[in-house]
PDB file of C-alpha atoms in Angstrom:
ATOM      1  CA  SER A1040      82.343 -34.781 -62.689  1.00  0.00           C
ATOM      2  CA  ALA A1041      84.465 -35.264 -65.864  1.00  0.00           C
ATOM      3  CA  VAL A1042      88.231 -36.628 -65.891  1.00  0.00           C
ATOM      4  CA  ILE A1043      89.769 -36.137 -69.659  1.00  0.00           C
ATOM      5  CA  SER A1044      93.650 -37.090 -71.064  1.00  0.00           C
ATOM      6  CA  GLN A1045      95.085 -35.926 -73.707  1.00  0.00           C
ATOM      7  CA  LYS A1046      97.204 -37.581 -75.196  1.00  0.00           C
ATOM      8  CA  PRO A1047     100.379 -36.102 -75.792  1.00  0.00           C
ATOM      9  CA  SER A1048     101.207 -34.087 -72.811  1.00  0.00           C
ATOM     10  CA  ARG A1049     104.047 -32.208 -74.613  1.00  0.00           C
ATOM     11  CA  ASP A1050     105.606 -31.908 -77.702  1.00  0.00           C
ATOM     12  CA  ILE A1051     108.316 -30.106 -79.859  1.00  0.00           C
ATOM     13  CA  CYS A1052     108.423 -30.520 -83.815  1.00  0.00           C
ATOM     14  CA  GLN A1053     109.407 -28.420 -86.907  1.00  0.00           C
ATOM     15  CA  ARG A1054     107.870 -26.270 -89.100  1.00  0.00           C
ATOM     16  CA  GLY A1055     105.326 -27.734 -91.580  1.00  0.00           C
ATOM     17  CA  THR A1056     104.155 -30.686 -89.790  1.00  0.00           C
ATOM     18  CA  SER A1057     101.494 -31.713 -88.115  1.00  0.00           C
ATOM     19  CA  LEU A1058     100.533 -32.933 -85.353  1.00  0.00           C
ATOM     20  CA  THR A1059      97.190 -34.629 -83.937  1.00  0.00           C
ATOM     21  CA  ILE A1060      96.491 -34.374 -80.717  1.00  0.00           C
ATOM     22  CA  GLN A1061      93.541 -36.453 -78.528  1.00  0.00           C
ATOM     23  CA  CYS A1062      90.816 -36.104 -76.553  1.00  0.00           C
ATOM     24  CA  GLN A1063      89.084 -39.038 -74.172  1.00  0.00           C
ATOM     25  CA  VAL A1064      86.600 -38.449 -71.483  1.00  0.00           C
ATOM     26  CA  ASP A1065      85.298 -40.571 -69.184  1.00  0.00           C
ATOM     27  CA  SER A1066      82.001 -40.824 -69.948  1.00  0.00           C
ATOM     28  CA  GLN A1067      78.988 -40.025 -73.301  1.00  0.00           C
ATOM     29  CA  VAL A1068      78.948 -36.556 -74.106  1.00  0.00           C
ATOM     30  CA  THR A1069      77.273 -33.951 -76.745  1.00  0.00           C
ATOM     31  CA  MET A1070      79.612 -31.613 -76.881  1.00  0.00           C
ATOM     32  CA  MET A1071      83.498 -30.972 -76.840  1.00  0.00           C
ATOM     33  CA  PHE A1072      85.566 -28.756 -76.981  1.00  0.00           C
ATOM     34  CA  TRP A1073      89.445 -27.018 -77.881  1.00  0.00           C
ATOM     35  CA  TYR A1074      90.631 -24.624 -76.185  1.00  0.00           C
ATOM     36  CA  ARG A1075      94.686 -22.427 -77.266  1.00  0.00           C
ATOM     37  CA  GLN A1076      96.274 -20.887 -74.271  1.00  0.00           C
ATOM     38  CA  GLN A1077      99.770 -19.104 -75.374  1.00  0.00           C
ATOM     39  CA  PRO A1078     102.519 -18.135 -73.491  1.00  0.00           C
ATOM     40  CA  GLY A1079     101.153 -16.948 -70.177  1.00  0.00           C
ATOM     41  CA  GLN A1080      97.325 -15.100 -72.012  1.00  0.00           C
ATOM     42  CA  SER A1081      94.114 -16.577 -70.986  1.00  0.00           C
ATOM     43  CA  LEU A1082      92.171 -19.174 -72.587  1.00  0.00           C
ATOM     44  CA  THR A1083      90.457 -18.647 -76.723  1.00  0.00           C
ATOM     45  CA  LEU A1084      87.999 -21.576 -78.229  1.00  0.00           C
ATOM     46  CA  ILE A1085      88.959 -23.069 -81.209  1.00  0.00           C
ATOM     47  CA  ALA A1086      85.707 -25.015 -81.382  1.00  0.00           C
ATOM     48  CA  THR A1087      83.190 -26.749 -80.810  1.00  0.00           C
ATOM     49  CA  ALA A1088      83.372 -30.842 -81.755  1.00  0.00           C
ATOM     50  CA  ASN A1089      79.836 -32.072 -81.947  1.00  0.00           C
ATOM     51  CA  GLN A1090      78.661 -35.879 -82.694  1.00  0.00           C
ATOM     52  CA  GLY A1091      77.835 -36.986 -86.181  1.00  0.00           C
ATOM     53  CA  SER A1092      77.566 -33.243 -87.669  1.00  0.00           C
ATOM     54  CA  GLU A1093      81.077 -31.082 -88.717  1.00  0.00           C
ATOM     55  CA  ALA A1094      82.760 -28.443 -86.202  1.00  0.00           C
ATOM     56  CA  THR A1095      82.024 -25.375 -85.452  1.00  0.00           C
ATOM     57  CA  TYR A1096      85.605 -22.400 -85.620  1.00  0.00           C
ATOM     58  CA  GLU A1097      85.095 -19.161 -83.948  1.00  0.00           C
ATOM     59  CA  SER A1098      86.532 -16.185 -86.204  1.00  0.00           C
ATOM     60  CA  GLY A1099      90.722 -16.444 -86.268  1.00  0.00           C
ATOM     61  CA  PHE A1100      90.001 -19.997 -87.056  1.00  0.00           C
ATOM     62  CA  VAL A1101      89.617 -22.424 -89.918  1.00  0.00           C
ATOM     63  CA  ILE A1102      89.037 -25.856 -90.331  1.00  0.00           C
ATOM     64  CA  ASP A1103      92.222 -26.489 -92.515  1.00  0.00           C
ATOM     65  CA  LYS A1104      94.442 -25.310 -89.645  1.00  0.00           C
ATOM     66  CA  PHE A1105      92.510 -27.572 -87.393  1.00  0.00           C
ATOM     67  CA  PRO A1106      91.056 -29.903 -88.754  1.00  0.00           C
ATOM     68  CA  ILE A1107      88.655 -31.645 -86.058  1.00  0.00           C
ATOM     69  CA  SER A1108      87.153 -35.271 -85.408  1.00  0.00           C
ATOM     70  CA  ARG A1109      84.485 -36.232 -83.843  1.00  0.00           C
ATOM     71  CA  PRO A1110      83.855 -40.254 -84.477  1.00  0.00           C
ATOM     72  CA  ASN A1111      81.882 -41.199 -80.716  1.00  0.00           C
ATOM     73  CA  LEU A1112      80.475 -39.303 -78.093  1.00  0.00           C
ATOM     74  CA  THR A1113      83.714 -40.091 -75.435  1.00  0.00           C
ATOM     75  CA  PHE A1114      86.375 -39.061 -78.754  1.00  0.00           C
ATOM     76  CA  SER A1115      88.120 -36.385 -80.315  1.00  0.00           C
ATOM     77  CA  THR A1116      91.108 -35.088 -82.152  1.00  0.00           C
ATOM     78  CA  LEU A1117      92.618 -32.010 -83.325  1.00  0.00           C
ATOM     79  CA  THR A1118      95.114 -31.120 -85.572  1.00  0.00           C
ATOM     80  CA  VAL A1119      97.545 -28.731 -85.982  1.00  0.00           C
ATOM     81  CA  SER A1120      97.707 -28.511 -89.404  1.00  0.00           C
ATOM     82  CA  ASN A1121     101.293 -26.546 -91.310  1.00  0.00           C
ATOM     83  CA  MET A1122     102.414 -25.963 -88.362  1.00  0.00           C
ATOM     84  CA  SER A1123     105.027 -22.101 -87.644  1.00  0.00           C
ATOM     85  CA  PRO A1124     106.521 -21.215 -84.234  1.00  0.00           C
ATOM     86  CA  GLU A1125     103.214 -18.716 -84.323  1.00  0.00           C
ATOM     87  CA  ASP A1126     101.050 -21.973 -82.861  1.00  0.00           C
ATOM     88  CA  SER A1127     103.177 -22.466 -80.344  1.00  0.00           C
ATOM     89  CA  SER A1128     100.724 -22.467 -77.227  1.00  0.00           C
ATOM     90  CA  ILE A1129      99.033 -24.901 -74.956  1.00  0.00           C
ATOM     91  CA  TYR A1130      96.654 -26.654 -76.463  1.00  0.00           C
ATOM     92  CA  LEU A1131      93.103 -27.950 -74.018  1.00  0.00           C
ATOM     93  CA  CYS A1132      90.533 -30.014 -74.383  1.00  0.00           C
ATOM     94  CA  SER A1133      86.727 -29.943 -72.730  1.00  0.00           C
ATOM     95  CA  VAL A1134      83.259 -31.017 -71.654  1.00  0.00           C
ATOM     96  CA  VAL A1135      80.592 -29.952 -70.059  1.00  0.00           C
ATOM     97  CA  ARG A1136      78.140 -30.969 -67.268  1.00  0.00           C
ATOM     98  CA  THR A1137      74.745 -29.908 -66.412  1.00  0.00           C
ATOM     99  CA  SER A1138      73.788 -30.163 -62.473  1.00  0.00           C
ATOM    100  CA  GLY A1139      70.574 -27.879 -61.861  1.00  0.00           C
ATOM    101  CA  ARG A1140      71.119 -24.567 -62.920  1.00  0.00           C
ATOM    102  CA  THR A1141      74.817 -24.540 -63.590  1.00  0.00           C
ATOM    103  CA  ASP A1142      77.000 -25.616 -66.064  1.00  0.00           C
ATOM    104  CA  THR A1143      80.848 -26.939 -65.365  1.00  0.00           C
ATOM    105  CA  GLN A1144      83.084 -26.983 -67.688  1.00  0.00           C
ATOM    106  CA  TYR A1145      85.782 -29.476 -67.194  1.00  0.00           C
ATOM    107  CA  PHE A1146      89.015 -29.149 -68.679  1.00  0.00           C
ATOM    108  CA  GLY A1147      91.549 -32.007 -69.824  1.00  0.00           C
ATOM    109  CA  PRO A1148      95.295 -31.578 -68.233  1.00  0.00           C
ATOM    110  CA  GLY A1149      95.887 -30.134 -71.792  1.00  0.00           C
ATOM    111  CA  THR A1150      99.096 -30.455 -74.490  1.00  0.00           C
ATOM    112  CA  ARG A1151     101.513 -28.410 -74.659  1.00  0.00           C
ATOM    113  CA  LEU A1152     103.813 -27.550 -78.581  1.00  0.00           C
ATOM    114  CA  THR A1153     107.014 -25.815 -78.887  1.00  0.00           C
ATOM    115  CA  VAL A1154     106.917 -25.571 -83.363  1.00  0.00           C
ATOM    116  CA  LEU A1155     110.330 -24.351 -84.339  1.00  0.00           C
TER     117      LEU A1155
ATOM    118  CA  GLY B 407      82.767  -9.277 -80.915  1.00  0.00           C
ATOM    119  CA  GLN B 408      82.210  -9.396 -76.674  1.00  0.00           C
ATOM    120  CA  GLN B 409      85.124  -8.804 -75.430  1.00  0.00           C
ATOM    121  CA  VAL B 410      85.513  -9.270 -70.357  1.00  0.00           C
ATOM    122  CA  MET B 411      88.340  -7.940 -69.293  1.00  0.00           C
ATOM    123  CA  GLN B 412      89.860  -8.579 -66.061  1.00  0.00           C
ATOM    124  CA  ILE B 413      91.788  -6.137 -63.883  1.00  0.00           C
ATOM    125  CA  PRO B 414      94.891  -6.141 -62.662  1.00  0.00           C
ATOM    126  CA  GLN B 415      96.241  -7.946 -64.657  1.00  0.00           C
ATOM    127  CA  TYR B 416      99.224  -9.299 -62.027  1.00  0.00           C
ATOM    128  CA  GLN B 417      99.198  -8.600 -57.921  1.00  0.00           C
ATOM    129  CA  HIS B 418     101.684  -9.646 -55.736  1.00  0.00           C
ATOM    130  CA  VAL B 419     100.531  -9.659 -52.171  1.00  0.00           C
ATOM    131  CA  GLN B 420     102.206 -11.163 -49.600  1.00  0.00           C
ATOM    132  CA  GLU B 421     100.546 -14.006 -47.535  1.00  0.00           C
ATOM    133  CA  GLY B 422      98.421 -12.304 -44.910  1.00  0.00           C
ATOM    134  CA  GLU B 423      96.824  -9.414 -47.099  1.00  0.00           C
ATOM    135  CA  ASP B 424      92.994 -10.384 -48.791  1.00  0.00           C
ATOM    136  CA  PHE B 425      93.265  -9.549 -53.027  1.00  0.00           C
ATOM    137  CA  THR B 426      90.170  -8.035 -55.256  1.00  0.00           C
ATOM    138  CA  THR B 427      89.931  -9.221 -59.037  1.00  0.00           C
ATOM    139  CA  TYR B 428      87.233  -7.542 -61.280  1.00  0.00           C
ATOM    140  CA  CYS B 429      86.144  -8.411 -63.581  1.00  0.00           C
ATOM    141  CA  ASN B 430      84.371  -6.202 -66.590  1.00  0.00           C
ATOM    142  CA  SER B 431      82.561  -7.073 -69.890  1.00  0.00           C
ATOM    143  CA  SER B 432      81.257  -3.846 -72.387  1.00  0.00           C
ATOM    144  CA  THR B 433      78.078  -5.761 -72.622  1.00  0.00           C
ATOM    145  CA  THR B 434      75.408  -8.028 -70.399  1.00  0.00           C
ATOM    146  CA  LEU B 435      76.186 -11.448 -69.151  1.00  0.00           C
ATOM    147  CA  SER B 436      73.739 -13.997 -67.993  1.00  0.00           C
ATOM    148  CA  ASN B 437      75.712 -15.309 -66.326  1.00  0.00           C
ATOM    149  CA  ILE B 438      79.237 -15.530 -65.002  1.00  0.00           C
ATOM    150  CA  GLN B 439      81.782 -18.673 -64.072  1.00  0.00           C
ATOM    151  CA  TRP B 440      85.179 -18.232 -61.585  1.00  0.00           C
ATOM    152  CA  TYR B 441      88.201 -20.674 -63.009  1.00  0.00           C
ATOM    153  CA  LYS B 442      91.618 -21.634 -61.147  1.00  0.00           C
ATOM    154  CA  GLN B 443      94.708 -22.470 -62.399  1.00  0.00           C
ATOM    155  CA  ARG B 444      97.509 -23.289 -61.134  1.00  0.00           C
ATOM    156  CA  PRO B 445     101.105 -22.540 -62.740  1.00  0.00           C
ATOM    157  CA  GLY B 446     101.585 -25.527 -65.036  1.00  0.00           C
ATOM    158  CA  GLY B 447      97.336 -26.759 -64.759  1.00  0.00           C
ATOM    159  CA  HIS B 448      94.485 -26.874 -66.615  1.00  0.00           C
ATOM    160  CA  PRO B 449      91.315 -24.296 -65.326  1.00  0.00           C
ATOM    161  CA  VAL B 450      89.452 -25.222 -62.792  1.00  0.00           C
ATOM    162  CA  PHE B 451      85.946 -24.229 -61.761  1.00  0.00           C
ATOM    163  CA  LEU B 452      85.506 -22.168 -58.835  1.00  0.00           C
ATOM    164  CA  ILE B 453      81.685 -21.119 -59.322  1.00  0.00           C
ATOM    165  CA  GLN B 454      78.745 -19.520 -61.381  1.00  0.00           C
ATOM    166  CA  LEU B 455      76.539 -16.528 -60.369  1.00  0.00           C
ATOM    167  CA  VAL B 456      73.232 -16.102 -62.308  1.00  0.00           C
ATOM    168  CA  LYS B 457      71.613 -13.421 -60.192  1.00  0.00           C
ATOM    169  CA  SER B 458      71.706  -8.919 -60.531  1.00  0.00           C
ATOM    170  CA  GLY B 459      73.578  -8.537 -56.978  1.00  0.00           C
ATOM    171  CA  GLU B 460      74.078 -11.622 -56.527  1.00  0.00           C
ATOM    172  CA  VAL B 461      76.968 -12.005 -53.999  1.00  0.00           C
ATOM    173  CA  LYS B 462      78.505 -16.086 -53.435  1.00  0.00           C
ATOM    174  CA  LYS B 463      81.677 -17.526 -50.588  1.00  0.00           C
ATOM    175  CA  GLN B 464      83.444 -20.273 -50.298  1.00  0.00           C
ATOM    176  CA  LYS B 465      84.967 -20.126 -47.341  1.00  0.00           C
ATOM    177  CA  ARG B 466      87.986 -17.000 -47.727  1.00  0.00           C
ATOM    178  CA  LEU B 467      86.720 -15.931 -50.976  1.00  0.00           C
ATOM    179  CA  THR B 468      83.712 -14.182 -52.551  1.00  0.00           C
ATOM    180  CA  PHE B 469      82.136 -13.889 -55.528  1.00  0.00           C
ATOM    181  CA  GLN B 470      80.144 -11.373 -56.571  1.00  0.00           C
ATOM    182  CA  PHE B 471      77.962  -9.995 -59.780  1.00  0.00           C
ATOM    183  CA  GLY B 472      77.201  -6.593 -60.255  1.00  0.00           C
ATOM    184  CA  GLU B 473      73.572  -4.411 -60.242  1.00  0.00           C
ATOM    185  CA  ALA B 474      73.790  -4.693 -63.259  1.00  0.00           C
ATOM    186  CA  LYS B 475      74.789  -8.465 -64.519  1.00  0.00           C
ATOM    187  CA  LYS B 476      78.276  -6.498 -66.480  1.00  0.00           C
ATOM    188  CA  ASN B 477      80.963  -6.576 -63.356  1.00  0.00           C
ATOM    189  CA  SER B 478      81.717  -8.949 -61.339  1.00  0.00           C
ATOM    190  CA  SER B 479      84.373  -9.797 -58.474  1.00  0.00           C
ATOM    191  CA  LEU B 480      86.349 -12.140 -56.199  1.00  0.00           C
ATOM    192  CA  HIS B 481      88.248 -11.606 -53.373  1.00  0.00           C
ATOM    193  CA  ILE B 482      90.035 -13.087 -50.813  1.00  0.00           C
ATOM    194  CA  THR B 483      90.768 -12.796 -48.085  1.00  0.00           C
ATOM    195  CA  ALA B 484      93.701 -13.566 -45.791  1.00  0.00           C
ATOM    196  CA  THR B 485      95.753 -14.767 -49.152  1.00  0.00           C
ATOM    197  CA  GLN B 486      97.572 -18.161 -48.659  1.00  0.00           C
ATOM    198  CA  THR B 487     100.542 -19.694 -50.459  1.00  0.00           C
ATOM    199  CA  THR B 488      97.896 -21.830 -51.923  1.00  0.00           C
ATOM    200  CA  ASP B 489      95.731 -19.347 -53.770  1.00  0.00           C
ATOM    201  CA  VAL B 490      98.646 -18.869 -55.987  1.00  0.00           C
ATOM    202  CA  GLY B 491      97.301 -19.367 -59.704  1.00  0.00           C
ATOM    203  CA  THR B 492      96.022 -17.349 -62.823  1.00  0.00           C
ATOM    204  CA  TYR B 493      92.521 -16.743 -61.485  1.00  0.00           C
ATOM    205  CA  PHE B 494      89.640 -16.025 -64.215  1.00  0.00           C
ATOM    206  CA  CYS B 495      86.041 -15.321 -64.682  1.00  0.00           C
ATOM    207  CA  ALA B 496      84.584 -15.505 -68.303  1.00  0.00           C
ATOM    208  CA  GLU B 497      80.789 -16.508 -69.697  1.00  0.00           C
ATOM    209  CA  TYR B 498      79.006 -19.625 -70.354  1.00  0.00           C
ATOM    210  CA  ASN B 499      76.826 -18.923 -73.027  1.00  0.00           C
ATOM    211  CA  THR B 500      74.993 -19.556 -76.233  1.00  0.00           C
ATOM    212  CA  ASP B 501      76.548 -23.351 -75.329  1.00  0.00           C
ATOM    213  CA  LYS B 502      80.316 -22.322 -75.187  1.00  0.00           C
ATOM    214  CA  LEU B 503      82.553 -19.920 -72.739  1.00  0.00           C
ATOM    215  CA  ILE B 504      84.615 -16.980 -72.912  1.00  0.00           C
ATOM    216  CA  PHE B 505      87.854 -16.595 -71.092  1.00  0.00           C
ATOM    217  CA  GLY B 506      88.424 -13.423 -69.316  1.00  0.00           C
ATOM    218  CA  THR B 507      91.581 -11.735 -69.765  1.00  0.00           C
ATOM    219  CA  GLY B 508      93.159 -13.577 -65.776  1.00  0.00           C
ATOM    220  CA  THR B 509      94.610 -12.612 -63.455  1.00  0.00           C
ATOM    221  CA  ARG B 510      97.707 -13.478 -62.393  1.00  0.00           C
ATOM    222  CA  LEU B 511      98.199 -13.174 -58.653  1.00  0.00           C
ATOM    223  CA  GLN B 512     101.229 -14.913 -56.548  1.00  0.00           C
ATOM    224  CA  VAL B 513     101.522 -14.569 -53.136  1.00  0.00           C
ATOM    225  CA  PHE B 514     104.323 -13.914 -50.784  1.00  0.00           C
ATOM    226  CA  PRO B 515     104.999 -16.432 -47.342  1.00  0.00           C
TER     227      PRO B 515
END
């Protein structure tokens, strides 16, 4: 398994400001993933963060809006920049552990963001 | 892009009734995973299916992968209030997990 922590657990922010979310994993992983889950919706992959290289963003997400850092194999940050109310969501980081033929994705507890 | 749809979107059942959610893809899936997300929680891995026609059971939960590997189902027998939550199917492919739309289950005692 994997133990993942996120900070902050929740925040209320003003429009136009930025928030940086931290994700810490209990052991080294190659890839870390950032997801967004809007109220009542499924999870949407924002980007994959690899240590030592730039993050890979999914369609609809750009680095200027969601800059990601990955300074080492156990830590990553996601910044939500120039926020608007549409950015109100839960943001989750996750990692994959492979056991045999099964790739299990473990999720952090999430950061609940409200933008006023 | 690929979309994985789930039906129904919501299901309300009386405790003790059975429940089934269906996952359908427009393309052939390399595998299918199922996750459960309790209200206010994060998704938790339940199982992975890889083979065509595969069936796996976990106590009251039965998971099935279609013969054409384009659909999957999760069946819960005799639901309990602890089964409340949203059930997601997902495909893990090319090092990323793409989630289905989810089915929210409510169980009334």
